[in-house]
XYZ file of C-alpha atoms in Angstrom:
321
model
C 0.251 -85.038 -58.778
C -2.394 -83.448 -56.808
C -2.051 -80.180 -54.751
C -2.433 -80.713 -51.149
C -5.190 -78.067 -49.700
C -3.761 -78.001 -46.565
C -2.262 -75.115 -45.160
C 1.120 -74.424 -44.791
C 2.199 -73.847 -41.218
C 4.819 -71.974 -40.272
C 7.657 -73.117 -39.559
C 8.627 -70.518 -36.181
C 5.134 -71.333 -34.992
C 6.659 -72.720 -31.953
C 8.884 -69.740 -31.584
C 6.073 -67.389 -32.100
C 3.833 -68.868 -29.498
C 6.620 -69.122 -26.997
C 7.235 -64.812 -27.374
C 3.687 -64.469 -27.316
C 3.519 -66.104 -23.884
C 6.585 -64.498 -22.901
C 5.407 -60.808 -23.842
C 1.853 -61.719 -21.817
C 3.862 -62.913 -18.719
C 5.667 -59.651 -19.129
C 3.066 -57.685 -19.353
C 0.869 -59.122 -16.301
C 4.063 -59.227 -14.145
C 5.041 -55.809 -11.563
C 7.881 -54.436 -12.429
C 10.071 -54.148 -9.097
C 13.143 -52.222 -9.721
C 14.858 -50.006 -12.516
C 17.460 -52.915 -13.557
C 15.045 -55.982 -13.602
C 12.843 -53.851 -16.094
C 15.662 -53.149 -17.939
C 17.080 -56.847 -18.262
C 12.846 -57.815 -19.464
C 12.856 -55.157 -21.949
C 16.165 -56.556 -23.247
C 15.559 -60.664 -23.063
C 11.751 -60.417 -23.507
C 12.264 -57.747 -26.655
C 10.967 -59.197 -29.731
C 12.748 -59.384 -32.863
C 12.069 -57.725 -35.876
C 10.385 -59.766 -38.575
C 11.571 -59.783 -41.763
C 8.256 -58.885 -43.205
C 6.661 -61.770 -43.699
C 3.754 -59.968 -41.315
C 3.214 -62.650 -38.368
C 4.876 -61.113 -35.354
C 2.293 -60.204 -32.902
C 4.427 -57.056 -32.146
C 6.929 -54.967 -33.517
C 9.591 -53.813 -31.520
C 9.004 -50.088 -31.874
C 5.647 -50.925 -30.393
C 6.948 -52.730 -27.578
C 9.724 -50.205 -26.819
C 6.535 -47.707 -26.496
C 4.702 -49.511 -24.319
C 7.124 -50.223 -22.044
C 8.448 -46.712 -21.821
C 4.949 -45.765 -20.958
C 5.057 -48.640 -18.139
C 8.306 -47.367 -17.232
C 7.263 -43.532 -16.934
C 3.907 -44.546 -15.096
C 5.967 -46.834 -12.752
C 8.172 -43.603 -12.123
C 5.406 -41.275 -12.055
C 3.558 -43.124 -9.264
C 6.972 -43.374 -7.147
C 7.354 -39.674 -7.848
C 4.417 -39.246 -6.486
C 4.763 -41.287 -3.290
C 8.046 -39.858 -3.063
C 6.593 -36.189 -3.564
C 3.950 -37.227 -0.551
C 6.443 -38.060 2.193
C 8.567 -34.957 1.035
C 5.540 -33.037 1.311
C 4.880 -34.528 4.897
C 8.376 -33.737 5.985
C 8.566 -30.828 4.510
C 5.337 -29.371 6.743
C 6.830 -31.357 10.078
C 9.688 -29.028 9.657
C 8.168 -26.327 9.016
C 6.068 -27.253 12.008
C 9.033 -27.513 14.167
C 10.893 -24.616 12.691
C 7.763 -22.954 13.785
C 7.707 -23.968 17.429
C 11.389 -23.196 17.418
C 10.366 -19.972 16.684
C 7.946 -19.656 19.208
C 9.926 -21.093 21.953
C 12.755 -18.326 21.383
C 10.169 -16.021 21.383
C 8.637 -17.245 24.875
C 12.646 -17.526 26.019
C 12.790 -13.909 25.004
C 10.122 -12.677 26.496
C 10.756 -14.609 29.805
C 14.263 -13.235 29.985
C 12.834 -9.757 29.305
C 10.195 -10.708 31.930
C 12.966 -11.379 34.687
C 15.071 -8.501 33.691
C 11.717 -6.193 34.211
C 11.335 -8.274 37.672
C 15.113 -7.786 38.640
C 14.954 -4.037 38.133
C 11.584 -3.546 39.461
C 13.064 -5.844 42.449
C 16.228 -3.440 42.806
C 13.850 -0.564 42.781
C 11.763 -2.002 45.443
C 15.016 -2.666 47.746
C 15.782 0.590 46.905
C 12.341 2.451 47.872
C 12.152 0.095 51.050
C 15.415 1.376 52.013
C 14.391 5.108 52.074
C 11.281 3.788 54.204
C 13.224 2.405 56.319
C 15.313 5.768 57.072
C 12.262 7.487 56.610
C 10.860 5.522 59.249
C 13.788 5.953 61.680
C 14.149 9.033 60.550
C 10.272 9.796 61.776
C 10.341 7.536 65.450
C 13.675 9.117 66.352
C 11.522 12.169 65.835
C 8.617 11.146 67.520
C 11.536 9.918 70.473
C 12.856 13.263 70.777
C 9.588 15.436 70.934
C 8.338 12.400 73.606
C 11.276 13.044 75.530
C 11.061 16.630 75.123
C 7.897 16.571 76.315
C 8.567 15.330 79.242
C 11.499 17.654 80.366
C 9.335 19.026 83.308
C 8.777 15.279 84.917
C 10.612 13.747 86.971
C 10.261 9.726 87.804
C 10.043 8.452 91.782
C 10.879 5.398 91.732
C 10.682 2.754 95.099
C 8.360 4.984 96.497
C 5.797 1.992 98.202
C 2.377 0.914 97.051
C 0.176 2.285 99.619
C -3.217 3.887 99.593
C -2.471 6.968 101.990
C 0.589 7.450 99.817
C -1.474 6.880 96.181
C -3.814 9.501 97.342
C -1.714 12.183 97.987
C 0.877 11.846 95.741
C 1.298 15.991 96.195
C 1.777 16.076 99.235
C 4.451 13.115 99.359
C 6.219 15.035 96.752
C 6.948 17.598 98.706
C 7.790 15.636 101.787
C 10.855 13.786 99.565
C 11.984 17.573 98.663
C 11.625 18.574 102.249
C 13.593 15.563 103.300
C 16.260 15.973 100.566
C 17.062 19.147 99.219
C 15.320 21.716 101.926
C 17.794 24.406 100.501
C 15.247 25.100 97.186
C 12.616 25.715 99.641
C 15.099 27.750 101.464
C 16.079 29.459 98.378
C 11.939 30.610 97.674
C 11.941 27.940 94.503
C 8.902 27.065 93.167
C 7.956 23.378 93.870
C 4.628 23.012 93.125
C 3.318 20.435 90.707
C 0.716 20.539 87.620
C -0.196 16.408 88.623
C 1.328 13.190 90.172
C 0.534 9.931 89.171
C 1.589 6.023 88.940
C 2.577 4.484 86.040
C 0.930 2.228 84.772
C -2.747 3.203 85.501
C -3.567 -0.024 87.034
C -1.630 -2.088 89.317
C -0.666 -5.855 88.605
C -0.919 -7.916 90.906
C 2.082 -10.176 89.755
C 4.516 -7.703 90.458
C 6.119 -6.845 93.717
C 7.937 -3.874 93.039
C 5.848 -0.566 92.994
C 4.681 1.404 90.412
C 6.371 4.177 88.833
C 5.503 7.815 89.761
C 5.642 10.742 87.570
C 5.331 14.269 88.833
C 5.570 17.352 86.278
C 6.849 20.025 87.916
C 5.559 24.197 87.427
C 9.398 24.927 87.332
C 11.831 23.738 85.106
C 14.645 25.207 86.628
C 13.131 23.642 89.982
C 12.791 19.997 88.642
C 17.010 20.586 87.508
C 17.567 21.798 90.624
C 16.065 18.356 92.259
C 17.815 15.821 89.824
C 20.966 17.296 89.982
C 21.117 17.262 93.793
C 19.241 13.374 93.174
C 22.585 12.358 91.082
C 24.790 13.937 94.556
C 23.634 11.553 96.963
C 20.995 8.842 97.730
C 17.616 10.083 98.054
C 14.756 8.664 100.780
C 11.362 8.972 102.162
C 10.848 8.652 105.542
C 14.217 6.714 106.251
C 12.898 4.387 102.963
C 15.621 4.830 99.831
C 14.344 5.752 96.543
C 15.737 6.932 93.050
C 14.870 10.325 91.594
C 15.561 10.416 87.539
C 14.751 12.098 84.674
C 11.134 11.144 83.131
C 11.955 9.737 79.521
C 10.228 7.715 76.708
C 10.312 4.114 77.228
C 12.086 3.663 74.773
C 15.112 5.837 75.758
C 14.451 4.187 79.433
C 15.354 0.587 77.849
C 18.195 2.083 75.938
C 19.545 3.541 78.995
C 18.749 0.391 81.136
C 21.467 -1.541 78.239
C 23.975 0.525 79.793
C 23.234 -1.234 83.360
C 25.666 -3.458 84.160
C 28.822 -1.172 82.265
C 27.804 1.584 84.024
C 27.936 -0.122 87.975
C 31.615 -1.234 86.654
C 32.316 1.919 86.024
C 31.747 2.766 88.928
C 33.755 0.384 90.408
C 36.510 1.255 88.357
C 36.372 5.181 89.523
C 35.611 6.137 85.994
C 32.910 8.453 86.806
C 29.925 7.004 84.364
C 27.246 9.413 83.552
C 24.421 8.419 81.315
C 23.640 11.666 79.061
C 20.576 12.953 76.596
C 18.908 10.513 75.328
C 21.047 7.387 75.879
C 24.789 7.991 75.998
C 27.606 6.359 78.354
C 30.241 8.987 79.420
C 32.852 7.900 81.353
C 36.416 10.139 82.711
C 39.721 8.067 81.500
C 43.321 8.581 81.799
C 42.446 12.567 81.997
C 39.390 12.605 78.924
C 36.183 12.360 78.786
C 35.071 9.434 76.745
C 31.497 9.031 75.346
C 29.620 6.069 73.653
C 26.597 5.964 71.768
C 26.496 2.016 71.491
C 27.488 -0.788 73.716
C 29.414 -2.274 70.810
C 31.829 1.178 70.810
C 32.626 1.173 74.336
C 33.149 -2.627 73.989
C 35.689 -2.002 70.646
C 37.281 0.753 73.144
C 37.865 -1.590 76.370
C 39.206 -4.273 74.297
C 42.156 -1.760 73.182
C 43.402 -0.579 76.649
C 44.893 -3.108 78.813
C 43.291 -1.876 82.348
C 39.810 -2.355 81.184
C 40.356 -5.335 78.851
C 38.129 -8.580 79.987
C 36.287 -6.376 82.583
C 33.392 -4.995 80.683
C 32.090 -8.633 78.999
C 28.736 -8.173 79.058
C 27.782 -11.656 77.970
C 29.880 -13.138 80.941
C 28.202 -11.036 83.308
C 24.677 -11.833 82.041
C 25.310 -15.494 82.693
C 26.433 -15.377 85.943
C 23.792 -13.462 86.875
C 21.117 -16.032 85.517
């Protein structure tokens, strides 16, 4: 019987080439998760041979390679994973940054507006002692103005007319002639330093005449001459006029508020005298009253029933427009 040269093939050929196939699908396919790597290692995991030397691969060699595959799979998702914590980690240290900042800027603008407040208060402050300073300084200026003037006296109605402008002197002592004749009598000294109109120049829009102002040698002369001018009416050649006291505008315009009060005073019998610079001082129910501001002798008519409703300035300043 002859021996067949042929040679023997193996019977698990078939099975051999179907795990070979298997193990190089495996190994060209990517591995997507954790469990489906797990489930190919397990299925696709070749078994051991029994020695007879034809398995393509053992399965400690297998088990290597795909805990390699496995730890470089990991690896590069550690990796990714490490970028984007990376990333975040700098955008919030970015932002923790600018947080940072901001509550610094809020700070500093809150210190900023508490410097402004204070520096505000101490502005209100300094302004206020400027503005009593300046008061302070006018009413100053007022009084030395006014005292000043305490040897004029002001003509006032006396007509616009050349032979009078020129010889204002001259007129003045016509009006004392006229008036008071007993401080010529009496040897008092009338003579004046200068007469003049006020203002300079004449306008021609107004028809009331100019203002004269005469300042007298004597002061005890020019007293003699208002008080006698507060007595009775004075005139000029049958021609009434008005004799006062020669004040700073200013006092004038506080003294003309008192107008209209003042003539119903009069009316009333209160005997209203207008006193240094600008007071109202009126005689009531046996006392002498006095008033610095309109408002005070307003408060004080409003609490006594005879002069109550008689002294409303407003009322009186529309029926007179």
């Amino acid at each position: 019987m002859a021996n067949s040269t042929e040679p023997q093939k193996p019977q698990n050929s078939k099975k051999n080439k179907k795990k070979g196939a298997t193990l190089d699908t495996f190994y060209g396919a990517k591995i997507q998760n954790t469990e489906q790597t797990e489930d190919n290692i397990k299925e696709n995991a070749p078994k051991p041979s029994k020695g007879n030397g034809n398995s393509p691969q053992t399965y400690e060699e297998f088990e290597s390679e795909m805990t390699k595959k496995m730890e470089a799979f990991w690896e590069e998702k550690l990796e990714i994973m490490q970028k984007k914590f990376t990333h975040l980690q700098n955008q919030f240290d970015q932002t923790v940054k600018e947080n940072q900042a901001l509550k610094a800027r809020i700070r500093q603008l809150e210190d900023n507006d508490c410097v402004k407040e204070q520096e505000s208060i101490k502005q209100s402050q300094n302004t206020k002692k400027l503005e009593e300073n300046i008061k302070y300084l006018t009413d100053k200026v007022i009084d030395l103005e006014n005292r000043g003037r305490r040897d004029n006296l002001r003509i006032i109605g006396l007509p616009e007319k050349p032979e009078i402008n020129t010889k204002l002197d001259m007129v003045i002592q016509d009006i004392i002639k006229e008036n008071c004749p007993e401080i010529l009598e009496q040897g008092g000294n009338t003579a004046t330093d200068r007469a003049h109109r006020t203002p300079s120049t004449l306008n021609p829009q107004k028809t009331t005449p100019r203002n004269v102002i005469a300042k007298f040698q004597s002061y005890q002369t020019k007293e003699k001459i208002l008080q006698e001018a507060r007595k009775r009416q004075f005139r000029y050649k049958g021609m009434p006029i008005r004799v006062t006291q020669d004040l700073a505008s200013s006092t004038l315009n506080d003294r003309k508020a008192w107008n209209m009060i003042f003539r119903k005073a009069r009316e009333l019998g209160l005997q209203p005298r207008i006193s240094y610079p600008a007071k109202l001082t009126i005689y009531f129910q046996g006392k002498v009253w006095a008033f610095n501001k309109i408002e005070d002798f307003q408060l004080f008519a409003k609490k006594r029933p005879e002069l109550c409703g008689k002294f409303d300035t407003k009322n009186q300043r529309a029926r007179n427009t």
